[in-house]
CSV table of C-alpha atoms and ligand atoms in Angstrom, one decimal:
chain,number,residue,atom,x,y,z
A,243,MET,CA,-67.2,9.3,151.8
A,244,GLU,CA,-67.6,9.5,148.0
A,245,SER,CA,-66.3,13.1,147.8
A,246,LYS,CA,-63.0,12.2,149.6
A,247,LYS,CA,-62.0,9.8,146.8
A,248,ARG,CA,-59.4,11.1,144.4
A,249,ASP,CA,-59.3,10.7,140.6
A,250,ILE,CA,-56.7,8.0,140.3
A,251,ARG,CA,-55.7,9.1,136.8
A,252,ALA,CA,-54.6,12.5,138.1
A,253,LEU,CA,-51.6,10.6,139.7
A,254,THR,CA,-48.3,10.0,137.9
A,255,ARG,CA,-46.8,6.6,137.8
A,256,GLU,CA,-44.4,7.7,140.6
A,257,GLN,CA,-47.2,8.9,142.8
A,258,LEU,CA,-49.0,5.6,142.4
A,259,ARG,CA,-45.8,3.7,143.3
A,260,ASP,CA,-45.4,5.9,146.4
A,261,PHE,CA,-49.1,5.2,147.3
A,262,PHE,CA,-48.5,1.5,147.4
A,263,VAL,CA,-45.3,1.8,149.4
A,264,SER,CA,-47.0,4.1,151.9
A,265,HIS,CA,-49.7,1.4,152.3
A,266,GLY,CA,-47.1,-1.3,153.0
A,267,ASP,CA,-47.1,-2.8,149.6
A,268,LYS,CA,-44.6,-3.2,146.8
A,269,ALA,CA,-43.8,-0.2,144.5
A,270,PHE,CA,-44.3,-2.3,141.4
A,271,ARG,CA,-48.1,-2.6,142.2
A,272,GLY,CA,-48.1,1.0,141.1
A,273,ASN,CA,-46.8,0.0,137.7
A,274,GLN,CA,-49.5,-2.7,137.4
A,275,VAL,CA,-52.3,-0.3,138.2
A,276,TYR,CA,-50.8,2.3,135.9
A,277,GLU,CA,-50.8,-0.1,133.0
A,278,TRP,CA,-54.5,-1.0,133.7
A,279,LEU,CA,-55.5,2.6,133.8
A,280,TRP,CA,-53.8,3.8,130.6
A,281,GLN,CA,-52.7,1.0,128.3
A,282,LYS,CA,-55.7,-1.2,129.1
A,283,SER,CA,-58.1,1.7,129.7
A,284,ALA,CA,-59.8,0.0,132.7
A,285,HIS,CA,-63.2,1.3,133.7
A,286,SER,CA,-63.2,-0.2,137.1
A,287,PHE,CA,-60.9,-1.7,139.7
A,288,ASP,CA,-62.7,-5.1,139.5
A,289,VAL,CA,-61.1,-5.9,136.2
A,290,MET,CA,-57.6,-5.6,137.6
A,291,THR,CA,-57.3,-9.3,137.9
A,292,ASN,CA,-53.6,-9.5,138.7
A,293,LEU,CA,-54.3,-7.6,142.0
A,294,SER,CA,-55.7,-9.3,145.1
A,295,LYS,CA,-59.3,-8.7,146.1
A,296,ALA,CA,-58.0,-6.8,149.2
A,297,THR,CA,-55.9,-4.5,147.0
A,298,ARG,CA,-58.7,-3.8,144.7
A,299,ASP,CA,-61.0,-3.0,147.6
A,300,MET,CA,-58.4,-0.7,149.0
A,301,LEU,CA,-58.1,1.2,145.7
A,302,GLU,CA,-61.9,1.4,145.6
A,303,GLU,CA,-61.9,3.0,149.0
A,304,ASN,CA,-59.4,5.6,148.1
A,305,PHE,CA,-60.0,6.4,144.4
A,306,VAL,CA,-62.4,6.8,141.6
A,307,ILE,CA,-61.9,6.2,137.9
A,308,ASN,CA,-63.7,9.1,136.2
A,309,HIS,CA,-64.1,7.2,133.0
A,310,ILE,CA,-66.2,8.8,130.2
A,311,GLN,CA,-69.3,7.1,128.9
A,312,VAL,CA,-70.4,7.1,125.3
A,313,ASP,CA,-74.0,7.9,125.8
A,314,GLN,CA,-75.1,7.9,122.3
A,315,MET,CA,-73.5,7.0,119.0
A,316,GLN,CA,-74.9,8.3,115.7
A,317,ARG,CA,-73.8,7.1,112.3
A,318,SER,CA,-73.9,9.3,109.2
A,319,SER,CA,-74.7,8.0,105.8
A,320,ASP,CA,-71.1,8.7,104.8
A,321,GLY,CA,-69.7,6.5,107.6
A,322,THR,CA,-68.9,9.3,110.0
A,323,ILE,CA,-69.7,8.4,113.7
A,324,LYS,CA,-70.5,11.0,116.3
A,325,ASN,CA,-70.2,10.1,120.0
A,326,ALA,CA,-72.1,12.0,122.7
A,327,VAL,CA,-69.7,11.6,125.6
A,328,ARG,CA,-71.0,11.9,129.2
A,329,LEU,CA,-68.4,13.0,131.7
A,330,HIS,CA,-68.4,12.0,135.4
A,331,ASP,CA,-70.2,15.2,136.4
A,332,ASP,CA,-72.9,14.6,133.7
A,333,LEU,CA,-71.7,17.3,131.3
A,334,VAL,CA,-71.6,16.2,127.7
A,335,VAL,CA,-69.1,16.8,124.9
A,336,GLU,CA,-68.9,15.3,121.4
A,337,SER,CA,-66.2,13.5,119.4
A,338,VAL,CA,-66.3,12.3,115.9
A,339,LEU,CA,-64.8,9.4,114.0
A,340,ILE,CA,-64.1,10.3,110.4
A,341,PRO,CA,-63.3,7.4,108.1
A,342,THR,CA,-61.7,7.6,104.6
A,343,LYS,CA,-60.6,4.7,102.4
A,344,THR,CA,-57.3,4.4,104.2
A,345,ARG,CA,-57.5,6.3,107.4
A,346,THR,CA,-59.6,6.8,110.5
A,347,THR,CA,-59.4,10.2,112.1
A,348,ALA,CA,-60.6,11.1,115.6
A,349,CYS,CA,-61.9,14.6,116.1
A,350,VAL,CA,-61.8,15.2,119.8
A,351,SER,CA,-63.0,17.9,122.2
A,352,SER,CA,-60.8,19.7,124.7
A,353,GLN,CA,-63.3,21.8,126.6
A,354,VAL,CA,-67.0,21.7,127.5
A,355,GLY,CA,-68.3,24.6,125.5
A,356,CYS,CA,-65.8,27.3,124.4
A,357,SER,CA,-64.8,30.7,125.7
A,358,LEU,CA,-64.1,32.1,122.3
A,359,ASP,CA,-66.8,33.8,120.2
A,360,CYS,CA,-66.4,32.8,116.6
A,361,LYS,CA,-69.7,34.0,115.0
A,362,PHE,CA,-69.9,31.0,112.6
A,363,CYS,CA,-69.4,28.2,115.1
A,364,ALA,CA,-72.2,26.4,117.0
A,365,THR,CA,-69.9,25.5,120.0
A,366,ALA,CA,-69.3,29.2,120.6
A,367,ARG,CA,-73.0,29.5,121.6
A,368,LEU,CA,-72.4,27.2,124.6
A,369,LYS,CA,-70.6,29.0,127.3
A,370,ARG,CA,-67.4,27.4,128.5
A,371,MET,CA,-68.3,25.2,131.4
A,372,ARG,CA,-64.9,23.7,132.2
A,373,ASN,CA,-61.7,22.2,130.7
A,374,LEU,CA,-61.5,18.5,130.1
A,375,ASN,CA,-59.0,16.6,132.1
A,376,PRO,CA,-56.2,14.7,130.3
A,377,ASP,CA,-57.9,11.4,131.0
A,378,GLU,CA,-61.2,12.6,129.5
A,379,ILE,CA,-59.4,13.6,126.3
A,380,TYR,CA,-57.5,10.3,126.3
A,381,ASP,CA,-60.8,8.3,126.8
A,382,GLN,CA,-62.4,10.0,123.7
A,383,VAL,CA,-59.5,8.7,121.6
A,384,VAL,CA,-59.7,5.2,123.1
A,385,ALA,CA,-63.4,5.1,122.4
A,386,ILE,CA,-62.9,6.0,118.8
A,387,ASP,CA,-60.0,3.6,118.4
A,388,ASN,CA,-62.3,0.8,119.6
A,389,GLU,CA,-65.0,1.9,117.2
A,390,SER,CA,-62.5,2.0,114.3
A,391,ARG,CA,-61.4,-1.5,115.1
A,392,LEU,CA,-65.0,-2.7,115.4
A,393,TYR,CA,-66.6,-1.0,112.4
A,394,PHE,CA,-63.6,-0.6,110.0
A,395,ASP,CA,-61.3,-3.4,111.1
A,396,ARG,CA,-58.3,-1.1,111.6
A,397,PRO,CA,-56.9,1.0,114.4
A,398,LEU,CA,-57.3,4.8,114.6
A,399,SER,CA,-54.6,6.5,112.5
A,400,ASN,CA,-54.9,10.2,113.1
A,401,ILE,CA,-56.2,12.7,115.7
A,402,VAL,CA,-57.3,16.2,115.3
A,403,PHE,CA,-58.2,18.6,118.1
A,404,MET,CA,-61.0,20.2,116.2
A,405,GLY,CA,-63.9,19.2,118.4
A,406,MET,CA,-65.5,21.4,121.0
A,407,GLY,CA,-63.3,24.0,122.7
A,408,GLU,CA,-60.1,25.9,122.2
A,409,PRO,CA,-57.2,23.4,122.9
A,410,LEU,CA,-54.7,26.1,123.7
A,411,MET,CA,-57.0,27.5,126.4
A,412,ASN,CA,-56.6,24.2,128.1
A,413,TYR,CA,-52.9,24.0,127.4
A,414,ASN,CA,-51.6,21.8,130.2
A,415,ASN,CA,-54.3,19.1,130.0
A,416,VAL,CA,-54.1,18.9,126.2
A,417,LEU,CA,-50.4,18.4,126.3
A,418,LYS,CA,-50.7,15.8,129.1
A,419,ALA,CA,-53.3,13.9,127.1
A,420,ILE,CA,-51.0,14.0,124.0
A,421,GLU,CA,-48.1,12.8,126.1
A,422,LYS,CA,-50.2,9.7,127.2
A,423,ILE,CA,-51.6,9.1,123.6
A,424,THR,CA,-48.0,9.1,122.2
A,425,SER,CA,-46.3,7.3,125.0
A,426,PRO,CA,-45.7,3.5,124.7
A,427,GLU,CA,-47.3,3.3,128.1
A,428,GLY,CA,-50.5,4.7,126.6
A,429,LEU,CA,-51.4,4.3,122.9
A,430,GLY,CA,-48.0,4.7,121.4
A,431,MET,CA,-49.3,6.8,118.5
A,432,SER,CA,-46.9,9.0,116.5
A,433,PRO,CA,-47.2,12.7,117.3
A,434,LYS,CA,-46.9,13.4,113.6
A,435,ARG,CA,-50.4,12.0,113.3
A,436,ILE,CA,-51.8,14.5,115.7
A,437,THR,CA,-52.9,18.0,114.8
A,438,VAL,CA,-53.9,20.7,117.3
A,439,SER,CA,-56.1,23.3,115.8
A,440,THR,CA,-56.3,26.7,117.4
A,441,SER,CA,-58.0,30.0,116.7
A,442,GLY,CA,-54.6,31.5,117.3
A,443,VAL,CA,-53.4,32.5,120.8
A,444,PRO,CA,-50.0,34.0,120.0
A,445,LYS,CA,-48.4,33.6,123.5
A,446,LEU,CA,-49.4,29.9,123.6
A,447,ILE,CA,-48.2,29.2,120.1
A,448,LYS,CA,-44.8,30.4,121.2
A,449,LYS,CA,-45.0,28.3,124.3
A,450,MET,CA,-45.7,25.2,122.3
A,451,ALA,CA,-42.6,26.0,120.2
A,452,ASP,CA,-40.6,26.4,123.4
A,453,ASP,CA,-41.9,23.2,124.7
A,454,ALA,CA,-40.7,21.5,121.5
A,455,VAL,CA,-43.9,19.7,120.8
A,456,LYS,CA,-43.8,17.2,118.0
A,457,PHE,CA,-47.5,17.3,116.8
A,458,LYS,CA,-48.7,19.5,113.9
A,459,LEU,CA,-50.3,22.9,114.2
A,460,ALA,CA,-53.4,24.1,112.4
A,461,VAL,CA,-54.6,27.7,112.7
A,462,SER,CA,-58.2,28.7,112.0
A,463,LEU,CA,-57.4,31.8,110.0
A,464,HIS,CA,-60.5,32.5,107.9
A,465,SER,CA,-59.3,36.0,107.1
A,466,ALA,CA,-55.9,37.7,106.8
A,467,VAL,CA,-57.5,41.2,107.1
A,468,ASP,CA,-57.7,42.4,110.7
A,469,GLU,CA,-61.0,44.2,110.3
A,470,THR,CA,-62.7,41.3,108.7
A,471,ARG,CA,-61.2,38.7,111.0
A,472,THR,CA,-62.3,40.7,114.1
A,473,SER,CA,-65.9,40.9,112.7
A,474,ILE,CA,-66.2,37.1,112.5
A,475,MET,CA,-63.7,36.2,115.3
A,476,PRO,CA,-64.0,39.1,117.8
A,477,PHE,CA,-61.1,37.9,120.0
A,478,ASN,CA,-58.9,39.0,117.0
A,479,ALA,CA,-59.2,42.5,118.4
A,480,THR,CA,-57.0,41.3,121.3
A,481,PHE,CA,-54.9,38.6,119.5
A,482,THR,CA,-54.2,40.6,116.3
A,483,LEU,CA,-52.9,39.2,113.1
A,484,ALA,CA,-49.6,40.9,113.6
A,485,ASP,CA,-49.1,39.1,116.9
A,486,LEU,CA,-50.3,35.9,115.4
A,487,ARG,CA,-47.9,36.2,112.5
A,488,GLU,CA,-45.0,36.9,114.8
A,489,ALA,CA,-45.9,33.8,116.9
A,490,LEU,CA,-46.1,31.6,113.8
A,491,VAL,CA,-42.8,32.7,112.5
A,492,TYR,CA,-41.4,31.9,115.9
A,493,TRP,CA,-43.1,28.5,115.8
A,494,TYR,CA,-41.6,27.6,112.4
A,495,GLN,CA,-38.1,28.8,113.4
A,496,LYS,CA,-38.2,26.5,116.4
A,497,THR,CA,-40.0,23.5,115.1
A,498,LYS,CA,-39.5,23.5,111.4
A,499,SER,CA,-43.0,22.2,111.1
A,500,ARG,CA,-45.2,23.6,108.4
A,501,ILE,CA,-48.5,25.3,109.5
A,502,THR,CA,-51.9,24.6,108.1
A,503,TYR,CA,-54.3,27.5,107.8
A,504,GLU,CA,-58.0,26.5,107.9
A,505,TYR,CA,-60.1,28.9,105.9
A,506,VAL,CA,-63.8,29.1,105.0
A,507,VAL,CA,-64.7,31.4,102.1
A,508,TRP,CA,-68.0,33.2,102.8
A,509,GLU,CA,-70.1,35.3,100.5
A,510,GLY,CA,-69.8,39.0,101.2
A,511,ILE,CA,-67.2,38.5,104.0
A,512,ASN,CA,-63.9,37.3,102.5
A,513,ASP,CA,-64.8,36.6,98.8
A,514,GLN,CA,-62.9,39.5,97.2
A,515,ARG,CA,-59.5,39.5,95.4
A,516,LYS,CA,-58.1,41.7,98.2
A,517,ASP,CA,-58.9,38.9,100.7
A,518,VAL,CA,-57.0,36.3,98.6
A,519,ASP,CA,-54.1,38.6,98.2
A,520,ALA,CA,-54.0,39.2,102.0
A,521,LEU,CA,-54.0,35.4,102.5
A,522,VAL,CA,-51.2,34.9,100.0
A,523,GLU,CA,-49.2,37.6,101.8
A,524,PHE,CA,-49.8,36.0,105.2
A,525,CYS,CA,-48.7,32.6,103.9
A,526,ARG,CA,-45.3,34.1,103.0
A,527,PHE,CA,-44.2,34.6,106.6
A,528,ALA,CA,-43.8,30.9,107.4
A,529,PRO,CA,-44.0,27.7,105.3
A,530,SER,CA,-47.6,26.8,105.3
A,531,LYS,CA,-50.5,25.3,103.4
A,532,VAL,CA,-54.1,26.3,103.1
A,533,ASN,CA,-57.1,24.0,103.8
A,534,LEU,CA,-60.2,25.5,102.3
A,535,ILE,CA,-63.0,24.0,104.4
A,536,GLU,CA,-66.6,23.9,103.4
A,537,TYR,CA,-69.0,25.9,105.6
A,538,ASN,CA,-71.4,24.0,107.6
A,539,PRO,CA,-74.5,26.1,108.3
A,540,ILE,CA,-75.5,26.6,111.9
A,541,ASP,CA,-79.1,27.5,111.5
A,542,ASP,CA,-79.3,31.3,111.5
A,543,GLY,CA,-78.3,32.0,107.9
A,544,ASP,CA,-75.9,34.9,108.6
A,545,PHE,CA,-73.1,33.1,106.8
A,546,GLN,CA,-73.3,31.7,103.3
A,547,GLN,CA,-70.6,29.6,101.7
A,548,ALA,CA,-69.1,31.4,98.7
A,549,SER,CA,-69.7,30.2,95.1
A,550,ASN,CA,-67.6,27.5,93.5
A,551,LYS,CA,-66.3,30.2,91.2
A,552,THR,CA,-64.9,32.2,94.2
A,553,ILE,CA,-63.4,29.0,95.7
A,554,GLU,CA,-61.7,28.4,92.3
A,555,MET,CA,-60.3,31.9,92.4
A,556,TYR,CA,-58.8,31.2,95.8
A,557,VAL,CA,-57.3,27.9,94.6
A,558,GLU,CA,-55.9,29.4,91.4
A,559,THR,CA,-54.4,32.4,93.1
A,560,LEU,CA,-52.8,30.4,95.9
A,561,GLU,CA,-51.4,27.8,93.5
A,562,LYS,CA,-50.1,30.5,91.2
A,563,ASN,CA,-48.2,31.8,94.2
A,564,GLY,CA,-46.7,28.4,95.0
A,565,ILE,CA,-48.9,27.8,98.0
A,566,THR,CA,-50.3,24.3,98.6
A,567,VAL,CA,-54.1,24.3,98.9
A,568,THR,CA,-56.6,21.6,99.5
A,569,VAL,CA,-60.3,21.8,99.4
A,570,ARG,CA,-62.0,19.8,102.2
A,571,ARG,CA,-65.5,18.4,101.9
A,572,SER,CA,-67.5,18.2,105.1
A,573,ARG,CA,-68.2,14.8,106.6
A,574,GLY,CA,-71.1,13.8,108.8
A,575,LYS,CA,-73.3,16.8,108.1
A,576,ASP,CA,-76.5,14.8,108.4
A,577,ILE,CA,-75.8,14.1,112.1
A,578,ASP,CA,-74.4,17.6,112.9
A,579,ALA,CA,-70.9,16.1,113.2
A,580,ALA,CA,-69.1,18.5,110.8
A,581,CYS,CA,-66.7,21.3,111.8
A,582,GLY,CA,-68.5,23.9,113.9
A,583,GLN,CA,-71.7,21.9,114.3
A,584,LEU,CA,-70.8,20.3,117.6
A,585,ALA,CA,-73.3,21.8,120.1
A,586,ASN,CA,-74.7,18.9,122.0
A,587,LYS,CA,-78.0,18.7,120.1
A,588,SER,CA,-77.8,14.9,120.5
A,589,GLY,CA,-76.5,15.1,124.1
A,590,SER,CA,-79.0,15.2,126.9
B,15,LIG,N1,-61.0,26.1,118.6
B,15,LIG,C1,-60.2,25.4,117.7
B,15,LIG,C2,-60.8,24.0,117.3
B,15,LIG,C3,-62.2,23.8,117.1
B,15,LIG,S1,-63.0,24.4,115.6
B,15,LIG,C4,-60.1,26.3,116.4
B,15,LIG,O1,-60.7,27.3,116.3
B,15,LIG,O2,-59.3,25.9,115.5
B,15,LIG,C5,-62.4,23.4,114.3
B,15,LIG,C6,-62.4,24.1,113.0
B,15,LIG,O3,-63.8,24.2,112.5
B,15,LIG,C7,-61.8,25.5,113.0
B,15,LIG,O4,-61.0,25.7,111.9
B,15,LIG,C8,-63.1,26.3,112.9
B,15,LIG,O5,-62.8,27.6,112.5
B,15,LIG,C9,-64.0,25.5,112.0
B,15,LIG,N2,-65.4,25.9,112.0
B,15,LIG,C10,-66.1,26.4,113.1
B,15,LIG,N3,-67.4,26.5,112.7
B,15,LIG,C11,-67.5,26.1,111.4
B,15,LIG,C12,-68.6,26.0,110.5
B,15,LIG,N4,-69.8,26.3,110.9
B,15,LIG,N5,-68.3,25.5,109.3
B,15,LIG,C13,-67.1,25.1,108.9
B,15,LIG,N6,-66.0,25.2,109.8
B,15,LIG,C14,-66.2,25.7,111.0
């Protein structure tokens, strides 16, 4: 029966080896299959040509490979590519390839929808359907790596967990996926080239520090004033700035890894001097830099990007206080692939 079959990529290498031994075969078959599943990203048992037909049939009877399928690929005029990714249960998430002159960055999703309620984000309007499995996250990266080689003649260089979902709300699977992405048995990428972006779940930021993760941390701050932050990111009422701050200090003490704050400046929301001053103050608690990101409108017009003059005020004030600041232009806006625009419009 189809439903009895197990997802083979939920098994560790050891479990695969044990499976073969318990079926009267050699343990090293487990290694061969493991290599096909991860390093070679096999979509079916048929392609595992160093296994006998009987072994492949036996695998087929017991397991499935829940591989993702890129249903639709859209290309932006600036080279950005958005993939609509169909999962084995027909749900759809999106991932984005962002090219620059020297790099290719994959922006991947960690959940179908999102349980958080940021007022300015299109994904927040989709309720959270489920967490992605480690292999579904891994597959998004492989798909983008392939596209990068095909269209840009180079491998993927960076990964950001800034697609759909809140990565820390799917903590175990995100960490397992990163383990595979960085392992020589998977893609062998350096963890320094991976950034996990979170709205800021203090307990889990501390857990990451305790788990001694090696990837980078970005926090979607958007305001360092509790009242303002709660009005645009209502979960801030529970995960307050004081708790977030404490967790970030802990993070830095343990990892010595500088934090990036993502920040959009909106007219009438966080465009006053007191807002910049609060941000400067917040940046003092742990070594950090600020990434001012452009607002990507999500059709209702409640939020308006602040004027260039206001952005300049932010940049000047931050720099005057010795804080590194970058201003990031959006990519892929024409295909709804920019930050906060991922909402499956292209999906089904
Ligand atoms: N949940 C995670 C990752 C997904 S969002 C997080 O909150 O960090 C990735 C980034 O896009 C976050 O910094 C988020 O605040 C930002 N973002 C969301 N909607 C946006 C929009 N409409 N315009 C610009 N950035 C947006």
